[in-house]
Coordinates of C-alpha atoms in Angstrom, one line a residue:
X10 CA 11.2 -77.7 -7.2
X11 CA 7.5 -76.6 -7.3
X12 CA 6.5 -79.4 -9.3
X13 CA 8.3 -81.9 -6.7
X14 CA 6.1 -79.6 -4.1
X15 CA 3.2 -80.4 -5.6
X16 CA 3.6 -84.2 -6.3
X17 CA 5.0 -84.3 -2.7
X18 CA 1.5 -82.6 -1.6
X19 CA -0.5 -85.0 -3.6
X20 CA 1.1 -88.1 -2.2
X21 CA 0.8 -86.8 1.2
X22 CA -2.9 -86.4 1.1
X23 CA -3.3 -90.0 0.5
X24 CA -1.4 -90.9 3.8
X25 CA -3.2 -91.3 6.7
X26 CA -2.1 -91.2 10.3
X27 CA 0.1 -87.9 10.2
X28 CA 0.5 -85.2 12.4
X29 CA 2.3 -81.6 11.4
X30 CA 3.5 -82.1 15.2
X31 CA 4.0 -84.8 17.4
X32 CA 3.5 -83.9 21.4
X33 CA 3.1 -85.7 24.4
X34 CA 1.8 -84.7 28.0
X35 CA 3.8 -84.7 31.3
X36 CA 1.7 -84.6 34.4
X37 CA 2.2 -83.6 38.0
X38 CA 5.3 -81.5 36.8
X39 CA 5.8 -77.6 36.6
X40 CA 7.5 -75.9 33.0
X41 CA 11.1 -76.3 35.0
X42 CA 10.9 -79.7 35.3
X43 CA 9.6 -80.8 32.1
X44 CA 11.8 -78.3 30.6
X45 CA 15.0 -80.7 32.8
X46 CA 13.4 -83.8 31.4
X47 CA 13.2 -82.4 28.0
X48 CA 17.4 -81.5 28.1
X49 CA 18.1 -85.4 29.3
X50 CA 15.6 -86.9 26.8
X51 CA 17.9 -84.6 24.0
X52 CA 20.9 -85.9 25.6
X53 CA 20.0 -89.7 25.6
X54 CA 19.5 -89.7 22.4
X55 CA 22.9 -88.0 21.3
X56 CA 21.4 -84.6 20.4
X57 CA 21.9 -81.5 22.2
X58 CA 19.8 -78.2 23.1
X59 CA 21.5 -74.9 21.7
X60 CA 19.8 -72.2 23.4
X61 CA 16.1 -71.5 25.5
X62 CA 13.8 -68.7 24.2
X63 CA 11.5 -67.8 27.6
X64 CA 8.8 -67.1 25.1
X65 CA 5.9 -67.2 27.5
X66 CA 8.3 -64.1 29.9
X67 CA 8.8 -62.1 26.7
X68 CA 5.1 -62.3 25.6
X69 CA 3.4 -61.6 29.1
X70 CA 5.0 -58.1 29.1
X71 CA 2.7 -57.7 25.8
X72 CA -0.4 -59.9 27.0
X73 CA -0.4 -61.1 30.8
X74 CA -2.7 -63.8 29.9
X75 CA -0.1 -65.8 27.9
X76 CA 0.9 -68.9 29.3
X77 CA 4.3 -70.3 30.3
X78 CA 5.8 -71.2 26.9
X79 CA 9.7 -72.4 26.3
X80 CA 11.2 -72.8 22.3
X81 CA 14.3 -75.4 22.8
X82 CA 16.2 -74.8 19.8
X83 CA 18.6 -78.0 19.2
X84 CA 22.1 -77.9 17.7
X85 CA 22.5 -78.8 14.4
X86 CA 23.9 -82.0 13.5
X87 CA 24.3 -83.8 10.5
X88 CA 20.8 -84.5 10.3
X89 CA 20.0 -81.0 9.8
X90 CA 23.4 -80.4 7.6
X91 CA 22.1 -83.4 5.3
X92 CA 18.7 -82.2 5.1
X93 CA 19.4 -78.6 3.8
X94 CA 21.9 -79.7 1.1
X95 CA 19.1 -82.4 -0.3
X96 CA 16.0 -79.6 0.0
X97 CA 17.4 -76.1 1.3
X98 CA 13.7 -75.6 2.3
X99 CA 14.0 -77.7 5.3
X100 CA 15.7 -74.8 7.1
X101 CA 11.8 -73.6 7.6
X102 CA 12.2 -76.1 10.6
X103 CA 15.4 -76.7 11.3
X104 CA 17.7 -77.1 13.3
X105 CA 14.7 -78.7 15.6
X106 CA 12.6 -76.8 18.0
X107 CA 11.3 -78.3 20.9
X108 CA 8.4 -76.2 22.5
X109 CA 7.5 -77.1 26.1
X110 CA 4.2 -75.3 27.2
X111 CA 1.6 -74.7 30.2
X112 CA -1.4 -73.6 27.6
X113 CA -3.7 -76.8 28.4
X114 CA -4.7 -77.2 31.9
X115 CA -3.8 -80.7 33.8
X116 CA -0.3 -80.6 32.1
X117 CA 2.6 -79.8 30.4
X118 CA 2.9 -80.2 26.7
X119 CA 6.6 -81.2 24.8
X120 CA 6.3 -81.4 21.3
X121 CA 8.6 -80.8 18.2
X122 CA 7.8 -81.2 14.3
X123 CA 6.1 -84.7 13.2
X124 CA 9.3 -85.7 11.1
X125 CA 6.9 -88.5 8.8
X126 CA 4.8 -85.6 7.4
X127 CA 7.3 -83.0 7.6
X128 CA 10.3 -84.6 6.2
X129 CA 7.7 -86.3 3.8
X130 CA 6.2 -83.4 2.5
X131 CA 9.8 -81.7 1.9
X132 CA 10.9 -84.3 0.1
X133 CA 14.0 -85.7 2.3
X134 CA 15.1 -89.0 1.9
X135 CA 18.2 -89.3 3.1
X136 CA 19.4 -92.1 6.1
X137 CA 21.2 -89.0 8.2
X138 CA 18.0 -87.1 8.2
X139 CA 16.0 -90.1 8.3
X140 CA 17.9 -90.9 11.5
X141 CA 17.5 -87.0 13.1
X142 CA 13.4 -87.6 12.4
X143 CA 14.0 -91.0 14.5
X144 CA 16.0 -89.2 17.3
X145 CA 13.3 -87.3 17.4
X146 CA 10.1 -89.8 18.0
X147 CA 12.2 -90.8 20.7
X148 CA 12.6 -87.8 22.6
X149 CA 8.8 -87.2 22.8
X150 CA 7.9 -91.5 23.7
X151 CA 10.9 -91.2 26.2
X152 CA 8.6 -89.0 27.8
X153 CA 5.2 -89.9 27.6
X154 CA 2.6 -91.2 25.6
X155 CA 2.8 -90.0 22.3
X156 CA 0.0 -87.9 20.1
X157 CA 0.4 -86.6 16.5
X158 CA -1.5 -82.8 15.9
X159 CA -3.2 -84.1 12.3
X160 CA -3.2 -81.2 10.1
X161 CA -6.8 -80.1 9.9
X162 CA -6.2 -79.5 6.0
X163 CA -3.6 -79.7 3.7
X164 CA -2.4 -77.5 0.8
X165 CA -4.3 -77.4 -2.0
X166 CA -1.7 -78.3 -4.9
X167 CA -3.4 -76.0 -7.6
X168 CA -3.3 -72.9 -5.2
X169 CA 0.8 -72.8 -5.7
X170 CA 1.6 -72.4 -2.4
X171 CA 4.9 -73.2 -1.0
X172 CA 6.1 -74.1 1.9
X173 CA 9.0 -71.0 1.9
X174 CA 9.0 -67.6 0.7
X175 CA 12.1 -67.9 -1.7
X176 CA 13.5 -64.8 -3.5
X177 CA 17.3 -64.1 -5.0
X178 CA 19.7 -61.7 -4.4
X179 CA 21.7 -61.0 -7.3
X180 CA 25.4 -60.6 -6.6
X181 CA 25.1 -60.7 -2.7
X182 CA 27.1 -62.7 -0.4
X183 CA 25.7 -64.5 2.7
X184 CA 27.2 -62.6 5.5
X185 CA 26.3 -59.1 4.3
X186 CA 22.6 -60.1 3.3
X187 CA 22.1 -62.1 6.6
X188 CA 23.4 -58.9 8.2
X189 CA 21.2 -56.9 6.4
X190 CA 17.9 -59.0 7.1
X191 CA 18.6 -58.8 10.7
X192 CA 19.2 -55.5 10.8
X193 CA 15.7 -55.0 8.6
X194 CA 13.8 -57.7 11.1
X195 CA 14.9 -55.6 13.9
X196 CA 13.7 -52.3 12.6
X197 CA 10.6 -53.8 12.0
X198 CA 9.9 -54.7 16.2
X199 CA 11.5 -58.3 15.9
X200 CA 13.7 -60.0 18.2
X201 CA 16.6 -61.5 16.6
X202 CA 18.3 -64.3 17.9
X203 CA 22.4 -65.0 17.0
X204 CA 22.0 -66.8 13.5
X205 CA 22.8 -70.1 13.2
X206 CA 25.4 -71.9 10.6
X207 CA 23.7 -74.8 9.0
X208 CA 27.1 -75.5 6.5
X209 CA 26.7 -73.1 3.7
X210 CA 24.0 -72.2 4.5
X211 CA 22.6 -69.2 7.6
X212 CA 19.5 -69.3 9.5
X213 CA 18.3 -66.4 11.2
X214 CA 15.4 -66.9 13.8
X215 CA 13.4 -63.6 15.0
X216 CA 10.5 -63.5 17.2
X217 CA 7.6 -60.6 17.8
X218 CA 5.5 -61.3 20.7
X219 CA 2.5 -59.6 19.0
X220 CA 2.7 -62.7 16.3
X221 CA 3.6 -64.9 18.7
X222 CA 0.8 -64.3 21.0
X223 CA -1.9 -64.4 18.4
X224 CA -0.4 -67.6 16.8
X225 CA 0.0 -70.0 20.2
X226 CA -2.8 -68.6 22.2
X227 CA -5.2 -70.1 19.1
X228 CA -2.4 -73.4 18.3
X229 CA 0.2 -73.7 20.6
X230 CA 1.4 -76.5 18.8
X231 CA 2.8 -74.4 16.5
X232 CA 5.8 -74.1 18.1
X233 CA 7.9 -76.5 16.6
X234 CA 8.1 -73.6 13.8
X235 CA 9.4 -71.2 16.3
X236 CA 11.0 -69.0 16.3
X237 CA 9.7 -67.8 13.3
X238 CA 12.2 -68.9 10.2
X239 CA 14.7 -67.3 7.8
X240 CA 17.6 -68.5 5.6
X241 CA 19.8 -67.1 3.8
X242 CA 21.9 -70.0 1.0
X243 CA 24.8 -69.1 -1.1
X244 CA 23.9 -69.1 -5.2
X245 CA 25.8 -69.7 -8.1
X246 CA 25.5 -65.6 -8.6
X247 CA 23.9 -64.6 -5.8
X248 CA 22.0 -65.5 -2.6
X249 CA 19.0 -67.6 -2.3
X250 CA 17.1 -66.0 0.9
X251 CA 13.9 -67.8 2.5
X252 CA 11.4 -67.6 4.9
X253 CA 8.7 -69.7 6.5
X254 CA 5.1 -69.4 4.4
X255 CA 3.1 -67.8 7.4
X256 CA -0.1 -69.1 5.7
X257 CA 1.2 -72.4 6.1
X258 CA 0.1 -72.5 9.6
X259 CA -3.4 -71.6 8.7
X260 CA -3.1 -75.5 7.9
X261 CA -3.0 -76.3 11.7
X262 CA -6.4 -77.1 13.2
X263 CA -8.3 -74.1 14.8
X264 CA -6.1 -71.5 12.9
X265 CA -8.5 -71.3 9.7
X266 CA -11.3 -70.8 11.9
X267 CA -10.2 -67.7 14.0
X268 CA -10.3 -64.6 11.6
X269 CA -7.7 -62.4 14.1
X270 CA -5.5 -65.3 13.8
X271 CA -5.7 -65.4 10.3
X272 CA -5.4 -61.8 10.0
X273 CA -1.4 -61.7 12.1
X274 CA -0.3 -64.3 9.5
X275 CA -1.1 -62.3 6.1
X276 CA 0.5 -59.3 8.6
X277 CA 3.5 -61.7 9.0
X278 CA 3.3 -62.3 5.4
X279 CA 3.3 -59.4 4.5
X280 CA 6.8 -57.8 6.4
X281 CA 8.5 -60.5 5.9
X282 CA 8.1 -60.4 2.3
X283 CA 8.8 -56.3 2.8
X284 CA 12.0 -57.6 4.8
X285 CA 13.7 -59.3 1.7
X286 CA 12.3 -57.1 -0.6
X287 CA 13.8 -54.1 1.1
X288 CA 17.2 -56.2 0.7
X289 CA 17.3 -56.2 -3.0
X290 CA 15.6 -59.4 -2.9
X291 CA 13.8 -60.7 -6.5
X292 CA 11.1 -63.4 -6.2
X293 CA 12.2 -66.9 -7.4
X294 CA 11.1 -69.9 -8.6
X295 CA 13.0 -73.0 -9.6

């Protein structure tokens, strides 16, 4: 799988016109509305919106100057099912989040995951998924004009860098160690969120306002990775359990340059890779 990574980050680098998220700008509108808009643009196009995470309420009781900030977490369907059975390290982003934010002035900005570069850069080929990253596009033109957040970098293939924190857990099952990580992530000051079944596979979505605030106030388009991602896949004699690379982000333009921004991600890094450790979990690689 890291050698796929890595011929996947090469071939990416020679593509232009890309965007790590894809975002458009509704005018004249407050949060509520667009957030209305947002849930009938899901609908038309067949897809549905699991649950709302208020992130900009949870945040302002840490930081009042945070703006208004909604995560719309879809359902997943069998875009999402086909996607983590071809490359389980598509559950770093999925089932989809929508974010729908009052961070830039004059507007408010819906955006999601650019599925081109995303999908591309994981390696998913299949017509299901294909379909999903489609569904997608159209959400955000149904709404307005479309704009694509280009990456300001990308990964450099020789620094071995994933996109996931992977490690095994020998003889574990998935219920007990998803049980266990969320009972780890909230000990550690995160807000967990019911997991989510995504076929064999669990994902488990936390959230710590600290993190969150840090992150979004420098690149609110980051959102379309929130809340932040686990995942927990059954093995042959074990578990497979996975996270979101924080560092990843620092890919996002304006992240590399801020040094406090930086800084929460290594943090982030750093506990989650605590988190798994504490559960028995080994790291892996293909």
């Amino acid at each position: 799988m890291r050698n796929k990574w890595l011929l996947i980050v090469g071939f990416i680098l020679s593509l232009s016109a890309l965007g790590q998220s894809l975002e458009t700008t509704l005018r004249g509108v407050s949060v509520a509305d667009a957030q209305a808009r947002v849930e009938a643009a899901v609908n038309a196009q067949g897809l549905k919106v699991a649950r709302t995470l208020n992130l900009g309420g949870q945040v302002k009781n840490f930081k009042a100057d945070f703006p208004d900030y909604l995560l719309m977490v879809l359902e997943p369907e069998a875009g999402v099912l086909a996607a983590v059975q071809e490359n389980v390290m598509t559950a770093i982003i999925l089932p989809p989040t929508i974010y729908v934010h009052a961070a830039r002035p004059g507007g408010v900005t819906v955006g999601t995951f650019d599925p081109d570069l995303m999908f591309g850069m994981l390696g998913v080929k299949n017509t299901k998924s294909r379909l999903l990253g489609a569904k997608l596009k159209a959400v955000i033109a149904s709404l307005g004009l479309p704009r694509k957040v280009a990456p300001a970098m990308m990964p450099d293939p020789s620094s071995g860098m994933m996109p996931a924190l992977l490690y095994k857990v020998e003889g574990a099952s998935v219920e007990e160690t998803t049980l266990l990580i969320e009972g780890e992530l909230a000990n550690n000051g995160l807000n967990v969120l019911p997991s989510v079944k995504m076929g064999s596979l669990v994902g488990i979505q936390p959230c710590k306002s600290e993190w969150a605030y840090q992150m979004f106030k420098t690149q609110p388009a980051g959102g379309f990775a929130a809340p932040c991602r686990f995942f927990v896949a059954p093995m042959p004699d074990g578990v497979l359990v996975g996270a979101i690379e924080p560092m990843l982000m620092g890919i996002m333009p304006g992240v590399a340059q801020s040094q406090p921004t930086m800084g929460m991600l290594q943090e982030a890094r750093q506990v989650m890779s605590q988190i798994i450790e504490s559960v028995g979990g080994k790291p892996w690689r293909p």
